[in-house]
Coordinates of C-alpha atoms in Angstrom, one line a residue:
X1 CA 17.2 109.0 -73.9
X2 CA 17.5 105.4 -72.6
X3 CA 17.0 104.8 -68.9
X4 CA 18.1 101.9 -66.7
X5 CA 16.1 100.5 -63.7
X6 CA 18.2 99.2 -60.9
X7 CA 16.6 96.9 -58.2
X8 CA 18.6 97.2 -55.0
X9 CA 17.3 94.6 -52.7
X10 CA 18.9 94.9 -49.2
X11 CA 18.9 93.4 -45.9
X12 CA 16.3 95.9 -44.3
X13 CA 14.7 97.5 -47.3
X14 CA 14.1 97.2 -51.1
X15 CA 14.9 100.1 -53.2
X16 CA 14.7 100.9 -57.0
X17 CA 16.6 103.7 -58.7
X18 CA 16.1 105.0 -62.2
X19 CA 19.4 106.1 -63.8
X20 CA 19.7 108.1 -67.1
X21 CA 22.6 107.3 -69.7
X22 CA 24.9 109.7 -67.9
X23 CA 24.6 107.6 -64.7
X24 CA 22.7 110.3 -62.8
X25 CA 19.9 109.4 -60.5
X26 CA 16.4 110.3 -62.0
X27 CA 14.1 108.9 -59.4
X28 CA 14.1 106.5 -56.5
X29 CA 11.7 104.7 -54.1
X30 CA 12.5 102.6 -50.9
X31 CA 10.5 100.3 -48.7
X32 CA 11.5 98.6 -45.5
X33 CA 10.3 95.1 -44.6
X34 CA 10.0 92.8 -41.7
X35 CA 12.9 91.0 -40.0
X36 CA 12.1 87.7 -38.4
X37 CA 14.0 86.3 -35.4
X38 CA 12.5 82.8 -34.7
X39 CA 15.3 81.8 -32.3
X40 CA 18.4 83.4 -30.9
X41 CA 21.0 83.8 -33.7
X42 CA 18.4 83.0 -36.4
X43 CA 17.4 85.6 -38.9
X44 CA 14.8 85.3 -41.6
X45 CA 12.9 87.1 -44.3
X46 CA 9.5 86.4 -45.9
X47 CA 10.3 85.7 -49.7
X48 CA 7.0 87.0 -50.7
X49 CA 7.6 90.3 -48.9
X50 CA 11.1 90.5 -50.5
X51 CA 9.4 90.3 -54.0
X52 CA 6.3 92.6 -53.2
X53 CA 8.4 95.3 -51.7
X54 CA 10.9 95.2 -54.7
X55 CA 8.1 95.4 -57.2
X56 CA 6.2 98.0 -55.4
X57 CA 9.4 100.3 -55.4
X58 CA 10.0 99.6 -59.0
X59 CA 6.5 100.9 -60.0
X60 CA 7.0 103.8 -57.7
X61 CA 10.3 104.9 -59.0
X62 CA 9.0 104.8 -62.6
X63 CA 5.8 106.7 -61.7
X64 CA 8.2 109.4 -60.1
X65 CA 10.4 109.4 -63.2
X66 CA 7.2 109.6 -65.4
X67 CA 8.5 106.8 -67.4
X68 CA 6.9 103.6 -68.8
X69 CA 8.4 100.2 -69.9
X70 CA 9.4 101.3 -73.2
X71 CA 11.6 103.9 -71.8
X72 CA 13.7 101.4 -69.9
X73 CA 16.6 99.8 -71.8
X74 CA 17.2 97.2 -69.1
X75 CA 16.9 96.2 -65.5
X76 CA 19.9 95.5 -63.3
X77 CA 19.6 93.6 -60.0
X78 CA 21.9 94.0 -57.1
X79 CA 21.2 92.2 -53.8
X80 CA 22.0 91.4 -50.2
X81 CA 24.4 88.4 -50.6
X82 CA 24.4 84.8 -49.1
X83 CA 20.7 85.0 -48.1
X84 CA 19.2 81.6 -49.1
X85 CA 15.9 80.7 -50.6
X86 CA 14.3 77.2 -51.7
X87 CA 11.2 77.1 -53.7
X88 CA 9.0 74.7 -55.9
X89 CA 9.6 75.0 -59.5
X90 CA 6.1 74.0 -60.5
X91 CA 4.2 76.4 -58.1
X92 CA 6.7 79.1 -57.4
X93 CA 6.0 78.9 -53.8
X94 CA 8.9 79.1 -51.2
X95 CA 9.3 76.0 -48.8
X96 CA 10.5 78.4 -46.1
X97 CA 11.4 81.8 -45.1
X98 CA 14.6 83.0 -46.6
X99 CA 17.5 82.3 -44.3
X100 CA 19.4 85.6 -44.1
X101 CA 23.3 86.0 -44.3
X102 CA 23.5 87.1 -40.6
X103 CA 22.0 83.8 -39.5
X104 CA 24.3 81.5 -37.4
X105 CA 22.1 78.3 -37.2
X106 CA 24.4 76.4 -39.3
X107 CA 27.6 76.8 -37.1
X108 CA 27.3 73.1 -35.9
X109 CA 27.7 71.9 -39.5
X110 CA 30.5 74.3 -40.1
X111 CA 32.3 73.1 -37.0
X112 CA 32.1 69.5 -38.4
X113 CA 33.5 70.6 -41.8
X114 CA 36.4 72.4 -40.0
X115 CA 37.0 69.3 -37.8
X116 CA 37.3 67.1 -41.0
X117 CA 40.2 69.3 -41.9
X118 CA 38.4 70.8 -45.1
X119 CA 39.3 74.4 -44.5
X120 CA 42.2 74.3 -46.8
X121 CA 40.5 72.7 -49.7
X122 CA 37.3 74.8 -49.4
X123 CA 39.4 77.9 -49.4
X124 CA 41.5 76.8 -52.4
X125 CA 38.4 76.1 -54.5
X126 CA 35.9 78.7 -53.2
X127 CA 38.1 81.6 -51.9
X128 CA 36.1 81.5 -48.6
X129 CA 36.5 80.5 -45.0
X130 CA 34.1 77.9 -43.5
X131 CA 31.3 80.0 -42.0
X132 CA 27.5 80.0 -41.6
X133 CA 27.6 83.4 -43.3
X134 CA 27.7 81.6 -46.7
X135 CA 24.8 80.0 -48.5
X136 CA 25.9 76.3 -48.8
X137 CA 25.3 75.2 -45.2
X138 CA 22.0 77.2 -45.2
X139 CA 20.8 75.2 -48.2
X140 CA 21.9 71.9 -46.5
X141 CA 19.8 72.9 -43.4
X142 CA 16.7 73.6 -45.6
X143 CA 17.0 70.2 -47.4
X144 CA 17.4 68.4 -43.9
X145 CA 14.9 70.2 -41.8
X146 CA 11.9 71.2 -44.1
X147 CA 9.6 68.1 -44.3
X148 CA 9.7 66.6 -47.7
X149 CA 12.3 69.0 -49.1
X150 CA 15.1 66.4 -49.7
X151 CA 12.7 64.1 -51.4
X152 CA 11.4 66.8 -53.6
X153 CA 14.9 68.0 -54.5
X154 CA 15.8 64.5 -55.5
X155 CA 12.9 64.4 -57.9
X156 CA 14.1 67.7 -59.3
X157 CA 11.2 69.8 -58.3
X158 CA 12.9 72.4 -56.3
X159 CA 15.1 75.5 -57.0
X160 CA 17.6 77.1 -54.9
X161 CA 18.8 80.7 -55.2
X162 CA 20.2 83.8 -53.5
X163 CA 17.8 86.8 -53.6
X164 CA 18.9 87.8 -57.2
X165 CA 17.8 84.4 -58.6
X166 CA 14.4 84.7 -56.5
X167 CA 13.8 88.1 -58.0
X168 CA 14.7 87.0 -61.5
X169 CA 12.4 84.0 -61.3
X170 CA 9.5 86.4 -60.2
X171 CA 10.4 89.0 -62.9
X172 CA 10.5 86.4 -65.7
X173 CA 7.3 84.5 -64.5
X174 CA 9.2 81.4 -63.5
X175 CA 10.9 81.1 -67.0
X176 CA 14.5 81.7 -65.8
X177 CA 16.4 80.1 -63.1
X178 CA 19.8 81.7 -62.9
X179 CA 22.4 83.8 -61.0
X180 CA 25.7 85.5 -61.8
X181 CA 29.3 84.6 -60.9
X182 CA 29.5 87.1 -58.0
X183 CA 26.5 85.8 -56.1
X184 CA 27.5 82.1 -56.9
X185 CA 30.9 82.9 -55.5
X186 CA 29.3 83.6 -52.1
X187 CA 27.6 80.1 -51.7
X188 CA 30.8 78.0 -50.7
X189 CA 29.7 75.8 -53.6
X190 CA 31.3 77.5 -56.5
X191 CA 34.8 76.9 -58.0
X192 CA 35.8 80.6 -58.7
X193 CA 38.7 79.7 -60.8
X194 CA 36.8 77.6 -63.2
X195 CA 33.5 79.5 -63.0
X196 CA 31.4 76.5 -62.3
X197 CA 29.6 74.8 -59.4
X198 CA 31.9 72.4 -57.7
X199 CA 31.1 68.7 -57.7
X200 CA 33.2 68.0 -54.6
X201 CA 31.6 70.7 -52.4
X202 CA 28.1 69.4 -53.5
X203 CA 29.0 65.9 -52.5
X204 CA 30.5 67.3 -49.1
X205 CA 27.2 69.0 -48.3
X206 CA 24.9 66.4 -49.9
X207 CA 23.3 69.0 -52.2
X208 CA 21.7 67.7 -55.6
X209 CA 22.9 69.7 -58.5
X210 CA 19.3 69.8 -59.8
X211 CA 18.4 72.6 -57.4
X212 CA 21.2 75.0 -58.6
X213 CA 20.6 77.9 -60.9
X214 CA 22.5 78.4 -64.1
X215 CA 25.7 80.8 -63.7
X216 CA 26.3 83.6 -66.2
X217 CA 28.6 86.6 -66.2
X218 CA 27.2 89.6 -64.4
X219 CA 26.6 91.6 -67.6
X220 CA 24.2 89.4 -69.5
X221 CA 20.8 89.2 -71.1
X222 CA 19.1 86.8 -68.4
X223 CA 15.8 87.1 -69.7
X224 CA 12.8 89.5 -70.0
X225 CA 10.2 90.4 -67.5
X226 CA 6.7 89.2 -67.7
X227 CA 4.8 91.7 -69.9
X228 CA 2.1 92.0 -67.3
X229 CA 4.5 93.4 -64.5
X230 CA 5.2 96.7 -66.4
X231 CA 3.0 96.7 -69.3
X232 CA 5.6 95.5 -71.8
X233 CA 8.6 93.3 -71.5
X234 CA 12.0 94.6 -70.2
X235 CA 15.3 92.9 -70.5
X236 CA 17.0 91.8 -67.2
X237 CA 20.6 92.2 -68.3
X238 CA 22.7 92.9 -65.1
X239 CA 23.1 91.1 -61.8
X240 CA 25.8 91.3 -59.1
X241 CA 26.0 90.9 -55.3
X242 CA 25.9 94.3 -53.5
X243 CA 29.6 94.6 -52.7
X244 CA 30.8 93.5 -56.2
X245 CA 28.2 95.8 -57.7
X246 CA 29.5 98.8 -55.7
X247 CA 33.0 97.9 -56.9
X248 CA 31.8 98.1 -60.4
X249 CA 29.8 101.3 -59.7
X250 CA 33.0 103.0 -58.5
X251 CA 34.6 102.1 -61.9
X252 CA 37.2 99.9 -60.2
X253 CA 37.7 97.7 -63.1
X254 CA 41.5 96.9 -63.0
X255 CA 43.8 95.4 -60.6
X256 CA 44.8 97.6 -57.6
X257 CA 41.6 99.9 -57.6
X258 CA 39.7 99.7 -54.3
X259 CA 36.6 100.9 -52.7
X260 CA 35.2 101.0 -49.2
X261 CA 31.5 101.2 -48.5
X262 CA 31.0 102.9 -45.2
X263 CA 27.6 101.5 -43.8
X264 CA 26.6 99.9 -40.7
X265 CA 29.9 98.0 -41.2
X266 CA 32.5 98.7 -43.7
X267 CA 33.1 96.6 -46.9
X268 CA 36.5 96.8 -48.6
X269 CA 37.1 95.3 -51.9
X270 CA 40.2 95.5 -54.1
X271 CA 40.1 94.4 -57.7
X272 CA 43.0 92.0 -58.5
X273 CA 42.1 91.5 -62.3
X274 CA 42.6 88.0 -63.7
X275 CA 45.0 87.1 -60.8
X276 CA 43.5 85.2 -58.1
X277 CA 45.3 86.1 -54.9
X278 CA 45.9 84.1 -51.8
X279 CA 45.4 85.9 -48.7
X280 CA 47.7 85.6 -45.6
X281 CA 45.8 88.1 -43.6
X282 CA 42.4 86.4 -43.2
X283 CA 40.8 88.2 -46.4
X284 CA 38.3 86.5 -48.7
X285 CA 39.1 86.0 -52.4
X286 CA 35.8 86.5 -54.4
X287 CA 34.6 86.7 -57.8
X288 CA 34.4 90.3 -59.1
X289 CA 31.4 91.3 -61.3
X290 CA 32.3 90.0 -64.8
X291 CA 31.3 91.3 -68.2
X292 CA 32.6 88.2 -70.1
X293 CA 33.4 84.5 -69.5
X294 CA 36.9 85.1 -68.1
X295 CA 37.2 84.9 -64.3
X296 CA 38.1 88.2 -62.6
X297 CA 38.7 88.4 -58.8
X298 CA 38.7 90.7 -55.7
X299 CA 40.1 90.6 -52.2
X300 CA 37.4 91.4 -49.7
X301 CA 37.5 92.2 -46.0
X302 CA 34.9 93.7 -43.7
X303 CA 34.7 95.8 -40.5
X304 CA 31.9 94.7 -38.3
X305 CA 31.1 97.9 -36.7
X306 CA 31.5 101.0 -38.9
X307 CA 28.5 103.6 -38.8
X308 CA 26.9 101.5 -36.1
X309 CA 29.3 103.2 -33.6
X310 CA 27.5 106.4 -34.3
X311 CA 24.2 104.7 -33.6
X312 CA 25.6 103.6 -30.3
X313 CA 26.7 107.1 -29.5
X314 CA 23.0 108.0 -30.2
X315 CA 21.0 105.3 -28.8
X316 CA 23.3 103.7 -26.2
X317 CA 25.3 106.6 -24.7
X318 CA 22.7 109.4 -25.6
X319 CA 25.5 111.6 -26.6
X320 CA 23.8 112.9 -29.6
X321 CA 20.1 113.2 -30.7
X322 CA 20.7 112.4 -34.3
X323 CA 23.5 110.8 -36.3
X324 CA 24.1 114.2 -38.1
X325 CA 25.3 115.7 -35.0
X326 CA 28.3 113.6 -34.5
X327 CA 30.7 115.6 -36.9
X328 CA 30.0 118.9 -35.1
X329 CA 30.5 117.4 -31.8
X330 CA 33.7 115.7 -32.9
X331 CA 35.0 118.9 -34.5
X332 CA 34.5 120.9 -31.3
X333 CA 37.8 119.4 -30.1
X334 CA 41.1 119.5 -32.0
X335 CA 41.8 115.7 -31.6
X336 CA 40.7 112.7 -29.4
X337 CA 42.7 113.7 -26.5
X338 CA 44.6 110.4 -26.4
X339 CA 41.3 108.4 -26.4
X340 CA 41.1 105.3 -28.5
X341 CA 37.8 103.5 -29.0
X342 CA 37.7 100.0 -30.1
X343 CA 34.0 99.2 -31.1
X344 CA 34.3 95.4 -31.0
X345 CA 30.6 95.1 -30.0
X346 CA 30.4 91.8 -32.0
X347 CA 34.0 90.9 -32.1
X348 CA 36.8 92.1 -34.7
X349 CA 36.8 91.1 -38.2
X350 CA 39.7 91.1 -40.7
X351 CA 42.5 91.4 -40.3
X352 CA 42.1 90.3 -36.5
X353 CA 39.3 87.7 -36.6
X354 CA 38.7 87.7 -33.1
X355 CA 34.9 86.9 -32.5
X356 CA 35.1 87.0 -28.8
X357 CA 36.6 90.5 -28.5
X358 CA 34.4 93.2 -26.8
X359 CA 34.4 97.0 -27.1
X360 CA 36.8 99.2 -25.1
X361 CA 37.6 102.8 -24.6
X362 CA 41.1 103.5 -23.6
X363 CA 43.2 106.5 -22.7
X364 CA 40.5 108.2 -20.6
X365 CA 41.7 111.1 -18.3
X366 CA 39.9 113.7 -16.2
X367 CA 40.1 116.0 -19.2
X368 CA 38.2 113.7 -21.3
X369 CA 34.8 114.9 -22.5
X370 CA 31.9 113.4 -24.7
X371 CA 33.3 115.3 -27.6
X372 CA 36.7 113.4 -27.3
X373 CA 34.8 110.0 -27.2
X374 CA 32.7 111.2 -30.2
X375 CA 35.8 111.9 -32.0
X376 CA 37.5 108.7 -31.1
X377 CA 34.4 106.9 -32.3
X378 CA 34.5 108.4 -35.7
X379 CA 38.2 107.7 -35.9
X380 CA 37.7 104.0 -35.1
X381 CA 36.1 103.6 -38.4
X382 CA 39.1 104.9 -40.2
X383 CA 41.5 102.9 -37.9
X384 CA 39.8 99.6 -38.6
X385 CA 39.6 100.5 -42.4
X386 CA 43.4 101.4 -42.5
X387 CA 44.3 98.2 -40.8
X388 CA 42.3 96.3 -43.3
X389 CA 43.7 98.1 -46.4
X390 CA 47.3 97.6 -45.1
X391 CA 46.5 93.9 -44.9
X392 CA 45.0 93.9 -48.4
X393 CA 48.1 95.8 -49.7
X394 CA 50.4 93.3 -48.1
X395 CA 48.5 90.4 -49.8
X396 CA 48.4 92.1 -53.3
X397 CA 52.3 92.8 -53.1
X398 CA 52.9 89.2 -52.0
X399 CA 51.0 88.0 -54.9
X400 CA 52.9 90.1 -57.4
X401 CA 50.5 92.8 -57.6
X402 CA 50.5 96.6 -56.5
X403 CA 49.6 98.3 -53.3
X404 CA 46.4 100.6 -53.4
X405 CA 47.3 104.1 -54.5
X406 CA 43.8 105.7 -53.9
X407 CA 40.6 104.6 -52.1
X408 CA 37.2 105.3 -53.6
X409 CA 34.5 105.6 -51.0
X410 CA 30.6 105.4 -50.8
X411 CA 28.0 104.6 -48.2
X412 CA 26.4 106.7 -45.7
X413 CA 29.2 107.7 -43.5
X414 CA 31.3 108.8 -46.5
X415 CA 29.6 112.3 -46.4
X416 CA 31.4 113.0 -43.1
X417 CA 34.4 115.1 -44.3
X418 CA 36.1 114.8 -41.0
X419 CA 36.2 111.1 -41.2
X420 CA 37.2 111.0 -44.8
X421 CA 40.1 113.4 -44.1
X422 CA 41.4 111.4 -41.2
X423 CA 41.0 108.3 -43.5
X424 CA 43.3 109.9 -46.1
X425 CA 45.8 111.0 -43.3
X426 CA 46.1 107.5 -41.8
X427 CA 46.4 105.8 -45.1
X428 CA 48.7 108.3 -46.7
X429 CA 46.9 107.9 -50.1
X430 CA 44.0 110.1 -51.5
X431 CA 40.6 109.3 -50.5
X432 CA 38.1 110.0 -53.4
X433 CA 34.3 110.6 -53.0
X434 CA 32.3 110.4 -56.4
X435 CA 29.6 112.7 -57.4
X436 CA 27.1 109.7 -57.4
X437 CA 27.3 107.7 -54.0
X438 CA 24.5 105.4 -55.0
X439 CA 27.3 103.2 -56.3
X440 CA 25.7 99.7 -55.5
X441 CA 22.6 100.5 -57.7
X442 CA 24.7 102.2 -60.3
X443 CA 27.0 99.2 -60.7
X444 CA 23.9 97.0 -61.5
X445 CA 22.7 99.7 -64.0
X446 CA 26.2 99.8 -65.8
X447 CA 26.2 95.9 -66.0
X448 CA 22.7 96.0 -67.5
X449 CA 23.5 99.0 -69.9
X450 CA 26.6 97.2 -71.2
X451 CA 24.7 94.2 -72.1
X452 CA 22.1 96.1 -73.9
X453 CA 24.2 98.7 -75.7
X454 CA 23.5 101.7 -73.7
X455 CA 27.2 101.8 -73.1
X456 CA 29.8 99.9 -75.2
X457 CA 32.9 99.6 -73.0
X458 CA 34.3 99.9 -69.4
X459 CA 36.4 102.8 -70.7
X460 CA 33.3 104.7 -71.4
X461 CA 32.0 104.1 -67.9
X462 CA 35.5 105.1 -66.4
X463 CA 35.3 108.4 -68.3
X464 CA 31.7 109.1 -67.0
X465 CA 32.7 108.6 -63.4
X466 CA 33.0 111.9 -61.7
X467 CA 34.8 113.0 -58.5
X468 CA 32.8 115.0 -55.9
X469 CA 35.9 115.6 -53.7
X470 CA 39.3 114.4 -53.2
X471 CA 40.8 114.1 -49.8
X472 CA 44.7 114.4 -49.8
X473 CA 46.7 113.3 -46.9
X474 CA 48.1 116.1 -44.9
X475 CA 49.5 114.4 -41.8
X476 CA 53.0 113.6 -41.5
X477 CA 53.7 109.9 -42.0
X478 CA 55.5 109.9 -38.5
X479 CA 52.3 110.9 -36.8
X480 CA 50.1 108.7 -38.7
X481 CA 52.3 105.7 -37.7
X482 CA 52.3 106.8 -34.2
X483 CA 48.5 106.9 -34.3
X484 CA 48.3 103.5 -35.7
X485 CA 50.6 102.3 -33.1
X486 CA 48.1 103.7 -30.4
X487 CA 45.2 101.8 -32.2
X488 CA 47.3 98.6 -32.2
X489 CA 47.9 98.9 -28.5
X490 CA 44.3 99.5 -27.7
X491 CA 43.3 96.4 -29.9
X492 CA 45.8 94.2 -28.0
X493 CA 44.3 95.5 -24.7
X494 CA 40.8 94.5 -26.0
X495 CA 42.1 91.2 -26.8
X496 CA 44.0 90.7 -23.6
X497 CA 40.7 91.6 -21.7

């Protein structure tokens, strides 16, 4: 039986998971690593620690599975997106810590670009809004601020990459400098319609093309690992950014299929096929994971505070001792008792885009208990995701596509049955939880397996995808609309405040 090794490099930890040819988890390992905060609003990672933690988990997962390099058909990589690295091509040494996607240091440069009236042109080419979130302005900062970096880049001595490209470089002993379309699409330097780096954006940000990696489809033989790493070479044959990889792992291969990842925040992506939609609701257009040269697209929106609201109940309010207690506490009351919780701790994301909004709990009465607040906190995750999916469906229909007919779910909070049922009730469509919820890593394994003949088609993967539970809506639509109306009023009160 062939096995696939997925490297899942996240923001706070590196994980490795071994999958078999049926897509089941065989073994896994995980290691956290340090977060660096050199100034307020700055977030960095040590590139060497990213690599060493990822390599250590790969060895640990293989050992747990009792496998050696010859048993592994291919390696797939999935990664925290937008995090930016710059290193010397000859020595392989990074010039600076990695600048993490959460980092806000380049906001002044983004403000300049907005002031120049470039938002429309950049959106039309890259599908993105102008924001420090994306890699382009981070790379510009490194070239400008690291002593000698720009001169070295002009001499062709430096390599830029997101985390996937850094791992690929390390795995191949510096022989391969490449990325995939999904990660390239998050740099603000990539023409997602033409699948190539955009010369106009490079000129606007004064970035020499010599630092850029080659761009390939997400399912592609990128290279082989250095034989010394695992005892024999292993093909690296799949790469995708974490959210696009999760979309692929959920078998959302065709237009209209959508997934929501319930983590600290929520990431909602809807596949739009070959059609590149324009959003009128503040959503991003991004490249989906691709198995061939033809562009494929997805609409993306994010909820800033998802599962993090449960952490706040635990750590801020001391209402629960562990996150696992929240479902029991919420179920101890029949409903939220008119309480609506808007967890805008860090502003509101799509479709509101109100960075200055702050959290609020409205509808309190003398009869309100901590159980009502816990239930309202859980419901807030579903309310925000519903507003986002409704906006996404409006965009899809406006672009000649179809509204979403079911929502596939993954991430830590998707195990909460109360939340998933309420989500289905608000949306009025089924919410589907798969048997394998490690869909981010599974997507990377699928991409690598397709490129190496473990699987031969997307249809084969679709047939392999298995449902663990399907939550059908049971609430009357009038009641669901009434609840969404209460949510909208609470959001307006938050913004008014």
